[in-house]
Amino acid sequence: MKIVIIGGTGLIGSKLVTRLREHGHQAVPASPDTGVNTLNGEGLVQVLTGAAVVIDVSNSPLFEDTAVLRFFETSTGNLLAAEAAAGVGHHVALSVVGCDRVPESGYLRAKVAQEKLIRDSPMPYSIVRATQFFEFVKRITDEATDGLRVRVPPVLLQPMAAADVANAVGRIAVGAPLNGVVEVAGPQQFRFDELIRLGLSARHDPREVVADPHARYFGAEVGERALVPGADARLGEIRFEDWLTQSAVPAVPA
Ligand SMILES: NC(=O)c1ccc[n+]([C@@H]2O[C@H](COP(=O)([O-])OP(=O)(O)OC[C@H]3O[C@@H](n4cnc5c(N)ncnc54)[C@H](OP(=O)(O)O)[C@@H]3O)[C@@H](O)[C@H]2O)c1
């Protein structure tokens, strides 16, 4: 089966390409690096010819509210139109667990807009909402750092390894379209501060972590359970502590 992976050169996309090829599929990565740009349509007709499934794991290169909304609306609109013209039978998109529960986040509002375009289109689809990637925890930590302190809200997270995300998305992509949303998450739930402390300690990073009810998540207020999935979520296998050990995080310089 020919499967085109939009964003196939990124963190999740490159793992997906490898996994799908291991299962005998013709997995084709598509991104500006390979001559395909969903913002202006460049290369789309060619790459979609003969494709049965399209998986969209692209991400906006800019994170400012207007830019990110423009990215997901324009790229998703162009993609869905090109897929319909090419006779693609399944559109799979990677979204975020709880994106509709954090209205103050411009990034998550853009993911909601992306999901709406998909739901409103006639294309058979599956939306996979994932929790925060383990690989993203360092960026979250840096963003929440204020001097030598990391301030995070006292909320719950259930993060997952990018490898587990890619496995889950790959499995859903080769199945029948769900025409709905499925949630995927890691095997363990953490308090936000506890998760950040584990990551810092693995890197021998001396920053102190504070659970602060006034702290925000990338500028947005978040409810205690807004970012954790429901009871039906499909869970990955990789535990955060094992991932930290295996990924041999380099220690911060003294
Ligand atoms: N981070 C998290 O914790 C998290 C959690 C849940 C869901 N997600 C979702 O997961 C998805 C993938 O994230 P990621 O971390 O794997 O992304 P990433 O590593 O930043 O990769 C982004 C990909 O998008 C491609 N891209 C950028 N502009 C494009 C364009 N105009 N046309 C086509 N492709 C374009 C990039 O191509 P080039 O390399 O050629 O620029 C790259 O392959 C995102 O949609 C995100 O919302 C993330």
Short mmCIF file of C-alpha atoms and ligand atoms in Angstrom, two decimals:
data_model
loop_
_atom_site.label_atom_id
_atom_site.label_comp_id
_atom_site.label_asym_id
_atom_site.label_seq_id
_atom_site.Cartn_x
_atom_site.Cartn_y
_atom_site.Cartn_z
CA MET A 1 0.00 0.00 0.00
CA LYS A 2 1.36 3.45 -0.86
CA ILE A 3 1.23 5.63 2.26
CA VAL A 4 2.35 9.26 2.10
CA ILE A 5 3.65 10.73 5.36
CA ILE A 6 3.34 14.51 5.40
CA GLY A 7 6.05 15.65 7.83
CA GLY A 8 7.81 12.34 7.19
CA THR A 9 11.20 13.89 7.97
CA GLY A 10 10.16 15.00 11.50
CA LEU A 11 10.37 13.29 14.89
CA ILE A 12 7.24 11.15 14.54
CA GLY A 13 7.24 11.08 10.73
CA SER A 14 10.70 9.54 10.34
CA LYS A 15 9.85 6.78 12.84
CA LEU A 16 6.57 6.13 11.01
CA VAL A 17 8.32 5.80 7.64
CA THR A 18 10.72 3.21 9.10
CA ARG A 19 7.96 1.25 10.85
CA LEU A 20 5.64 1.16 7.79
CA ARG A 21 8.50 0.05 5.52
CA GLU A 22 9.32 -2.75 7.99
CA HIS A 23 5.73 -3.90 7.47
CA GLY A 24 6.15 -3.96 3.70
CA HIS A 25 4.35 -0.72 2.82
CA GLN A 26 5.54 1.83 0.30
CA ALA A 27 6.00 4.67 2.81
CA VAL A 28 6.83 7.98 1.14
CA PRO A 29 8.04 10.90 3.32
CA ALA A 30 6.79 14.29 2.13
CA SER A 31 7.99 17.64 3.44
CA PRO A 32 9.74 20.77 2.13
CA ASP A 33 12.99 18.79 2.43
CA THR A 34 11.67 16.26 -0.12
CA GLY A 35 10.10 18.93 -2.39
CA VAL A 36 6.54 18.80 -0.98
CA ASN A 37 5.03 21.87 0.65
CA THR A 38 1.44 21.73 1.92
CA LEU A 39 1.31 25.50 2.41
CA ASN A 40 1.65 26.34 -1.30
CA GLY A 41 0.75 22.94 -2.79
CA GLU A 42 4.20 22.36 -4.32
CA GLY A 43 4.79 18.68 -5.18
CA LEU A 44 1.44 17.49 -3.73
CA VAL A 45 -0.14 16.18 -6.95
CA GLN A 46 2.95 14.13 -7.80
CA VAL A 47 3.46 12.61 -4.36
CA LEU A 48 -0.23 11.71 -3.86
CA THR A 49 -0.55 9.85 -7.17
CA GLY A 50 -1.47 6.24 -6.36
CA ALA A 51 -1.56 6.83 -2.58
CA ALA A 52 -4.14 4.87 -0.57
CA VAL A 53 -3.50 6.63 2.75
CA VAL A 54 -2.10 10.01 3.81
CA ILE A 55 -0.77 10.52 7.34
CA ASP A 56 -0.31 14.13 8.40
CA VAL A 57 2.30 14.46 11.16
CA SER A 58 3.57 17.85 10.01
CA ASN A 59 4.07 20.75 12.39
CA SER A 60 4.21 24.50 12.05
CA PRO A 61 7.72 25.94 11.88
CA LEU A 62 6.40 29.04 13.71
CA PHE A 63 4.51 28.93 17.02
CA GLU A 64 3.05 32.43 17.26
CA ASP A 65 -0.79 32.16 17.50
CA THR A 66 -1.65 33.58 14.06
CA ALA A 67 1.16 31.75 12.26
CA VAL A 68 0.30 28.37 13.73
CA LEU A 69 -3.41 28.76 12.93
CA ARG A 70 -2.55 29.78 9.38
CA PHE A 71 -0.24 26.77 9.05
CA PHE A 72 -2.74 24.12 10.16
CA GLU A 73 -5.72 25.67 8.32
CA THR A 74 -3.92 26.27 5.03
CA SER A 75 -1.94 23.02 4.95
CA THR A 76 -4.91 20.86 5.98
CA GLY A 77 -7.22 22.56 3.44
CA ASN A 78 -4.71 22.10 0.60
CA LEU A 79 -4.02 18.53 1.62
CA LEU A 80 -7.66 17.43 1.85
CA ALA A 81 -8.45 18.96 -1.56
CA ALA A 82 -5.44 17.29 -3.19
CA GLU A 83 -6.29 13.95 -1.55
CA ALA A 84 -9.87 14.09 -2.88
CA ALA A 85 -8.57 14.80 -6.39
CA ALA A 86 -6.07 11.91 -6.15
CA GLY A 87 -8.67 9.41 -4.85
CA VAL A 88 -6.97 8.84 -1.46
CA GLY A 89 -9.15 6.68 0.79
CA HIS A 90 -7.96 7.54 4.33
CA HIS A 91 -6.64 10.75 5.92
CA VAL A 92 -4.92 10.26 9.28
CA ALA A 93 -3.90 13.25 11.40
CA LEU A 94 -1.96 13.51 14.64
CA SER A 95 -3.54 15.87 17.18
CA VAL A 96 -3.24 16.49 20.92
CA VAL A 97 -5.20 14.97 23.83
CA GLY A 98 -7.30 17.71 25.45
CA CYS A 99 -6.79 20.23 22.63
CA ASP A 100 -10.44 21.26 23.00
CA ARG A 101 -10.08 21.75 26.77
CA VAL A 102 -7.38 24.48 26.75
CA PRO A 103 -8.97 27.41 24.87
CA GLU A 104 -6.28 29.87 26.02
CA SER A 105 -3.60 28.05 24.02
CA GLY A 106 -3.21 29.43 20.48
CA TYR A 107 -1.39 26.24 19.44
CA LEU A 108 -4.18 23.99 20.70
CA ARG A 109 -6.84 26.23 19.11
CA ALA A 110 -5.03 25.67 15.81
CA LYS A 111 -5.15 21.87 16.36
CA VAL A 112 -8.92 22.16 17.02
CA ALA A 113 -9.26 24.10 13.73
CA GLN A 114 -7.26 21.39 11.93
CA GLU A 115 -9.54 18.67 13.37
CA LYS A 116 -12.67 20.61 12.33
CA LEU A 117 -11.54 20.89 8.71
CA ILE A 118 -10.96 17.12 8.66
CA ARG A 119 -14.34 16.30 10.27
CA ASP A 120 -16.17 18.66 7.90
CA SER A 121 -14.57 17.21 4.76
CA PRO A 122 -16.00 14.23 2.87
CA MET A 123 -12.66 12.35 3.17
CA PRO A 124 -12.71 9.19 5.36
CA TYR A 125 -10.44 9.98 8.33
CA SER A 126 -8.92 8.99 11.64
CA ILE A 127 -7.80 11.62 14.15
CA VAL A 128 -5.22 10.33 16.62
CA ARG A 129 -4.86 12.52 19.70
CA ALA A 130 -1.59 11.88 21.54
CA THR A 131 -0.34 13.16 24.88
CA GLN A 132 2.96 15.06 25.30
CA PHE A 133 5.97 13.24 23.86
CA PHE A 134 8.82 12.30 26.25
CA GLU A 135 11.07 14.06 23.71
CA PHE A 136 9.11 17.28 24.39
CA VAL A 137 9.61 17.30 28.19
CA LYS A 138 12.93 19.17 28.01
CA ARG A 139 11.37 21.93 25.91
CA ILE A 140 8.44 22.19 28.38
CA THR A 141 10.98 22.43 31.22
CA ASP A 142 12.98 25.19 29.54
CA GLU A 143 9.83 27.14 28.71
CA ALA A 144 8.67 26.97 32.35
CA THR A 145 12.06 28.01 33.76
CA ASP A 146 12.35 31.24 35.70
CA GLY A 147 15.98 31.68 36.82
CA LEU A 148 16.90 28.46 38.66
CA ARG A 149 13.26 27.50 39.24
CA VAL A 150 10.86 25.60 37.02
CA ARG A 151 7.28 26.60 37.78
CA VAL A 152 4.55 24.30 36.57
CA PRO A 153 0.83 24.09 37.37
CA PRO A 154 -0.30 21.25 39.69
CA VAL A 155 -1.92 19.20 36.92
CA LEU A 156 -1.65 15.64 35.63
CA LEU A 157 0.19 14.46 32.51
CA GLN A 158 0.41 11.03 30.86
CA PRO A 159 3.28 11.48 28.38
CA MET A 160 4.47 8.92 25.86
CA ALA A 161 7.54 8.02 23.82
CA ALA A 162 7.64 9.15 20.17
CA ALA A 163 8.28 5.49 19.26
CA ASP A 164 4.95 4.51 20.87
CA VAL A 165 3.20 7.39 19.06
CA ALA A 166 4.57 6.21 15.72
CA ASN A 167 3.50 2.61 16.42
CA ALA A 168 -0.03 3.67 17.31
CA VAL A 169 -0.43 6.00 14.34
CA GLY A 170 0.97 3.37 11.95
CA ARG A 171 -1.46 0.72 13.20
CA ILE A 172 -4.45 3.05 12.81
CA ALA A 173 -3.32 4.19 9.35
CA VAL A 174 -3.32 0.67 7.90
CA GLY A 175 -6.78 -0.07 9.34
CA ALA A 176 -10.20 1.10 8.22
CA PRO A 177 -10.91 4.84 8.73
CA LEU A 178 -12.44 5.45 12.20
CA ASN A 179 -14.26 8.61 11.11
CA GLY A 180 -13.68 9.70 14.67
CA VAL A 181 -11.05 10.40 17.29
CA VAL A 182 -8.87 7.92 19.17
CA GLU A 183 -6.67 8.88 22.12
CA VAL A 184 -3.21 7.43 22.69
CA ALA A 185 -1.08 7.95 25.80
CA GLY A 186 1.80 6.62 27.86
CA PRO A 187 1.51 3.83 30.44
CA GLN A 188 1.95 6.10 33.50
CA GLN A 189 0.32 9.23 34.85
CA PHE A 190 2.51 11.81 36.61
CA ARG A 191 2.01 15.02 38.46
CA PHE A 192 3.56 17.69 36.24
CA ASP A 193 6.23 18.67 38.81
CA GLU A 194 7.13 15.02 39.45
CA LEU A 195 7.65 14.40 35.71
CA ILE A 196 9.88 17.47 35.31
CA ARG A 197 11.91 16.48 38.39
CA LEU A 198 12.57 13.01 36.94
CA GLY A 199 13.79 14.52 33.65
CA LEU A 200 16.05 17.05 35.41
CA SER A 201 17.49 14.46 37.75
CA ALA A 202 18.43 12.18 34.81
CA ARG A 203 20.41 15.10 33.37
CA HIS A 204 21.92 16.05 36.77
CA ASP A 205 20.28 19.41 36.22
CA PRO A 206 20.11 21.36 39.51
CA ARG A 207 16.99 23.41 38.68
CA GLU A 208 14.34 23.32 41.42
CA VAL A 209 10.76 22.43 40.44
CA VAL A 210 7.81 24.20 42.01
CA ALA A 211 4.15 23.21 41.66
CA ASP A 212 2.53 26.62 41.45
CA PRO A 213 -1.25 26.98 41.06
CA HIS A 214 -0.64 30.30 39.25
CA ALA A 215 1.84 28.83 36.74
CA ARG A 216 0.71 28.41 33.14
CA TYR A 217 1.38 25.84 30.45
CA PHE A 218 2.86 27.70 27.47
CA GLY A 219 0.92 30.77 28.64
CA ALA A 220 -2.40 28.97 29.07
CA GLU A 221 -4.39 28.08 32.16
CA VAL A 222 -4.92 24.31 32.32
CA GLY A 223 -7.34 22.26 34.41
CA GLU A 224 -6.03 19.38 36.53
CA ARG A 225 -7.16 16.67 34.08
CA ALA A 226 -7.33 18.71 30.85
CA LEU A 227 -4.28 17.04 29.29
CA VAL A 228 -4.89 13.43 30.33
CA PRO A 229 -6.90 11.02 28.21
CA GLY A 230 -10.17 9.22 28.93
CA ALA A 231 -10.52 5.57 29.98
CA ASP A 232 -10.62 4.29 26.38
CA ALA A 233 -7.15 5.56 25.43
CA ARG A 234 -4.75 3.10 23.81
CA LEU A 235 -1.63 2.98 25.95
CA GLY A 236 2.00 2.70 24.83
CA GLU A 237 4.50 0.42 26.50
CA ILE A 238 7.59 2.55 27.08
CA ARG A 239 7.99 3.89 30.64
CA PHE A 240 9.53 7.32 31.18
CA GLU A 241 12.32 6.08 33.48
CA ASP A 242 13.34 3.41 30.94
CA TRP A 243 13.27 5.95 28.12
CA LEU A 244 15.45 8.34 30.16
CA THR A 245 18.01 5.57 30.72
CA GLN A 246 17.97 4.38 27.11
CA SER A 247 18.16 7.83 25.59
CA ALA A 248 21.26 8.52 27.75
CA VAL A 249 20.42 12.18 28.24
CA PRO A 250 23.70 14.13 28.43
CA ALA A 251 24.36 15.83 31.78
CA VAL A 252 24.11 19.62 31.82
CA PRO A 253 27.56 21.26 32.11
CA ALA A 254 28.50 22.13 35.73
N1 LIG B 1 5.14 17.60 20.85
C1 LIG B 1 4.19 16.90 21.46
O1 LIG B 1 4.34 16.55 22.64
C2 LIG B 1 2.94 16.54 20.69
C3 LIG B 1 1.91 15.85 21.35
C4 LIG B 1 0.79 15.44 20.63
C5 LIG B 1 0.70 15.71 19.25
N2 LIG B 1 1.72 16.42 18.63
C6 LIG B 1 1.61 16.64 17.17
O2 LIG B 1 2.55 15.82 16.52
C7 LIG B 1 2.79 16.32 15.21
C8 LIG B 1 4.22 16.04 14.80
O3 LIG B 1 5.13 16.60 15.70
P1 LIG B 1 6.71 16.37 15.55
O4 LIG B 1 7.32 16.77 16.85
O5 LIG B 1 7.00 15.01 14.98
O6 LIG B 1 7.08 17.46 14.45
P2 LIG B 1 8.53 17.88 13.91
O7 LIG B 1 9.59 16.93 14.36
O8 LIG B 1 8.72 19.33 14.22
O9 LIG B 1 8.37 17.69 12.33
C9 LIG B 1 7.57 18.57 11.60
C10 LIG B 1 7.50 18.07 10.19
O10 LIG B 1 6.61 18.93 9.46
C11 LIG B 1 7.20 19.21 8.22
N3 LIG B 1 6.70 20.46 7.65
C12 LIG B 1 6.89 21.73 8.09
N4 LIG B 1 6.33 22.61 7.23
C13 LIG B 1 5.76 21.87 6.22
C14 LIG B 1 5.07 22.20 5.04
N5 LIG B 1 4.81 23.47 4.70
N6 LIG B 1 4.66 21.19 4.21
C15 LIG B 1 4.92 19.90 4.54
N7 LIG B 1 5.57 19.52 5.67
C16 LIG B 1 6.00 20.51 6.48
C17 LIG B 1 8.70 19.30 8.54
O11 LIG B 1 9.44 19.19 7.33
P3 LIG B 1 10.95 19.76 7.14
O12 LIG B 1 11.81 18.94 8.05
O13 LIG B 1 11.24 19.55 5.69
O14 LIG B 1 10.89 21.20 7.53
C18 LIG B 1 8.85 18.08 9.44
O15 LIG B 1 8.96 16.91 8.68
C19 LIG B 1 2.36 17.80 15.26
O16 LIG B 1 1.24 17.99 14.42
C20 LIG B 1 1.97 18.04 16.71
O17 LIG B 1 0.84 18.90 16.83
C21 LIG B 1 2.82 16.81 19.32
#
